[in-house]
Amino acid sequence: MVAETPGQDPAGEDARIASLEERIARAESVEKVRQGATEQAADDGSRLGNRVLAELIGGLVGGALIGWVLDRLLGTSPWLLLVFLGLGIVAAFRNIIRLTTIKRPPQ
């Protein structure tokens, strides 16, 4: 009859199965490397590029949005939109320059 307690068989784990699982894991890792599917960490260049893009888009959209809202409230049609769009561009480029400038330690 079957034992009353649930769980694994009392025979224990077969060494052949453990060896097979180990060989399968090694083969899968070799195949991932062969296909180039290994995970790569983002390097500093791609992080900096993403940050620069975010600063540029944020400055443009933020300036345009503030200018558009103020134009609607004050009825000055395109003028505040253009002014704040220009200020957003200037702020974005200032932040980009600040991000990309390498600070050198004093000599």
PDB file of N, CA, C and O in Angstrom, residues 4-5 12 31 36 44 46 52-53 57 60 62 75 78 80-81 85 87-88 91-92 102-103:
ATOM      1  N   GLU A   4       1.103   6.717   4.109  1.00  0.00           N
ATOM      2  CA  GLU A   4       0.093   7.679   4.518  1.00  0.00           C
ATOM      3  C   GLU A   4       0.555   9.119   4.402  1.00  0.00           C
ATOM      4  O   GLU A   4      -0.234  10.034   4.358  1.00  0.00           O
ATOM      5  N   THR A   5       1.865   9.372   4.360  1.00  0.00           N
ATOM      6  CA  THR A   5       2.376  10.741   4.327  1.00  0.00           C
ATOM      7  C   THR A   5       2.644  11.164   2.896  1.00  0.00           C
ATOM      8  O   THR A   5       3.236  10.424   2.114  1.00  0.00           O
ATOM      9  N   GLY A  12      14.541   8.217  -2.607  1.00  0.00           N
ATOM     10  CA  GLY A  12      15.540   9.272  -2.726  1.00  0.00           C
ATOM     11  C   GLY A  12      15.683   9.723  -4.162  1.00  0.00           C
ATOM     12  O   GLY A  12      15.047   9.214  -5.080  1.00  0.00           O
ATOM     13  N   GLU A  31      23.589  27.900 -24.948  1.00  0.00           N
ATOM     14  CA  GLU A  31      22.720  28.316 -26.062  1.00  0.00           C
ATOM     15  C   GLU A  31      22.348  29.793 -25.962  1.00  0.00           C
ATOM     16  O   GLU A  31      22.287  30.501 -26.965  1.00  0.00           O
ATOM     17  N   GLY A  36      23.186  35.155 -28.202  1.00  0.00           N
ATOM     18  CA  GLY A  36      23.327  36.546 -27.795  1.00  0.00           C
ATOM     19  C   GLY A  36      22.164  37.023 -26.951  1.00  0.00           C
ATOM     20  O   GLY A  36      21.856  38.211 -26.927  1.00  0.00           O
ATOM     21  N   ASP A  44      27.096  53.299 -18.732  1.00  0.00           N
ATOM     22  CA  ASP A  44      26.955  54.711 -18.402  1.00  0.00           C
ATOM     23  C   ASP A  44      26.543  55.545 -19.610  1.00  0.00           C
ATOM     24  O   ASP A  44      25.827  56.526 -19.471  1.00  0.00           O
ATOM     25  N   SER A  46      24.529  54.731 -22.187  1.00  0.00           N
ATOM     26  CA  SER A  46      23.097  54.663 -22.487  1.00  0.00           C
ATOM     27  C   SER A  46      22.277  55.352 -21.395  1.00  0.00           C
ATOM     28  O   SER A  46      21.252  55.959 -21.683  1.00  0.00           O
ATOM     29  N   VAL A  52      19.726  62.673 -21.080  1.00  0.00           N
ATOM     30  CA  VAL A  52      19.771  63.841 -21.957  1.00  0.00           C
ATOM     31  C   VAL A  52      18.461  63.959 -22.744  1.00  0.00           C
ATOM     32  O   VAL A  52      17.896  65.046 -22.874  1.00  0.00           O
ATOM     33  N   LEU A  53      17.978  62.836 -23.262  1.00  0.00           N
ATOM     34  CA  LEU A  53      16.721  62.847 -24.009  1.00  0.00           C
ATOM     35  C   LEU A  53      15.552  63.279 -23.126  1.00  0.00           C
ATOM     36  O   LEU A  53      14.703  64.076 -23.543  1.00  0.00           O
ATOM     37  N   ILE A  57      13.241  66.619 -23.853  1.00  0.00           N
ATOM     38  CA  ILE A  57      11.790  66.515 -24.037  1.00  0.00           C
ATOM     39  C   ILE A  57      11.053  67.222 -22.903  1.00  0.00           C
ATOM     40  O   ILE A  57      10.066  67.934 -23.131  1.00  0.00           O
ATOM     41  N   LEU A  60      11.165  71.080 -23.390  1.00  0.00           N
ATOM     42  CA  LEU A  60      10.291  71.528 -24.473  1.00  0.00           C
ATOM     43  C   LEU A  60       8.817  71.429 -24.089  1.00  0.00           C
ATOM     44  O   LEU A  60       8.055  72.384 -24.254  1.00  0.00           O
ATOM     45  N   GLY A  62       7.469  71.070 -21.055  1.00  0.00           N
ATOM     46  CA  GLY A  62       7.139  71.901 -19.896  1.00  0.00           C
ATOM     47  C   GLY A  62       6.980  73.365 -20.260  1.00  0.00           C
ATOM     48  O   GLY A  62       6.011  74.019 -19.850  1.00  0.00           O
ATOM     49  N   GLY A  75      -5.066  85.540 -22.525  1.00  0.00           N
ATOM     50  CA  GLY A  75      -5.523  85.927 -23.859  1.00  0.00           C
ATOM     51  C   GLY A  75      -4.444  86.602 -24.687  1.00  0.00           C
ATOM     52  O   GLY A  75      -4.742  87.485 -25.486  1.00  0.00           O
ATOM     53  N   PRO A  78      -0.157  83.807 -29.136  1.00  0.00           N
ATOM     54  CA  PRO A  78       1.022  82.935 -29.207  1.00  0.00           C
ATOM     55  C   PRO A  78       2.236  83.439 -28.423  1.00  0.00           C
ATOM     56  O   PRO A  78       3.237  82.741 -28.336  1.00  0.00           O
ATOM     57  N   LEU A  80       3.172  84.255 -25.133  1.00  0.00           N
ATOM     58  CA  LEU A  80       3.706  83.579 -23.945  1.00  0.00           C
ATOM     59  C   LEU A  80       4.109  82.139 -24.255  1.00  0.00           C
ATOM     60  O   LEU A  80       5.063  81.619 -23.678  1.00  0.00           O
ATOM     61  N   LEU A  81       3.403  81.512 -25.192  1.00  0.00           N
ATOM     62  CA  LEU A  81       3.798  80.172 -25.624  1.00  0.00           C
ATOM     63  C   LEU A  81       5.208  80.201 -26.209  1.00  0.00           C
ATOM     64  O   LEU A  81       6.052  79.374 -25.860  1.00  0.00           O
ATOM     65  N   LEU A  85       8.384  78.547 -24.399  1.00  0.00           N
ATOM     66  CA  LEU A  85       9.026  77.491 -25.176  1.00  0.00           C
ATOM     67  C   LEU A  85      10.515  77.776 -25.315  1.00  0.00           C
ATOM     68  O   LEU A  85      11.352  76.883 -25.159  1.00  0.00           O
ATOM     69  N   LEU A  87      12.301  79.607 -23.211  1.00  0.00           N
ATOM     70  CA  LEU A  87      12.887  79.404 -21.881  1.00  0.00           C
ATOM     71  C   LEU A  87      13.056  77.918 -21.565  1.00  0.00           C
ATOM     72  O   LEU A  87      14.052  77.517 -20.942  1.00  0.00           O
ATOM     73  N   GLY A  88      12.112  77.085 -22.000  1.00  0.00           N
ATOM     74  CA  GLY A  88      12.225  75.638 -21.797  1.00  0.00           C
ATOM     75  C   GLY A  88      13.405  75.057 -22.553  1.00  0.00           C
ATOM     76  O   GLY A  88      14.123  74.190 -22.040  1.00  0.00           O
ATOM     77  N   ALA A  91      16.593  76.154 -20.730  1.00  0.00           N
ATOM     78  CA  ALA A  91      16.759  75.370 -19.498  1.00  0.00           C
ATOM     79  C   ALA A  91      17.184  73.936 -19.810  1.00  0.00           C
ATOM     80  O   ALA A  91      18.042  73.362 -19.114  1.00  0.00           O
ATOM     81  N   ALA A  92      16.615  73.356 -20.860  1.00  0.00           N
ATOM     82  CA  ALA A  92      16.973  71.983 -21.233  1.00  0.00           C
ATOM     83  C   ALA A  92      18.439  71.904 -21.652  1.00  0.00           C
ATOM     84  O   ALA A  92      19.178  71.014 -21.207  1.00  0.00           O
ATOM     85  N   ILE A 102      32.384  67.130 -17.716  1.00  0.00           N
ATOM     86  CA  ILE A 102      33.143  66.282 -16.796  1.00  0.00           C
ATOM     87  C   ILE A 102      33.848  67.178 -15.786  1.00  0.00           C
ATOM     88  O   ILE A 102      34.582  68.096 -16.147  1.00  0.00           O
ATOM     89  N   LYS A 103      33.605  66.886 -14.517  1.00  0.00           N
ATOM     90  CA  LYS A 103      34.245  67.658 -13.464  1.00  0.00           C
ATOM     91  C   LYS A 103      35.579  67.000 -13.126  1.00  0.00           C
ATOM     92  O   LYS A 103      35.627  65.833 -12.754  1.00  0.00           O
TER      93      LYS A 103
END
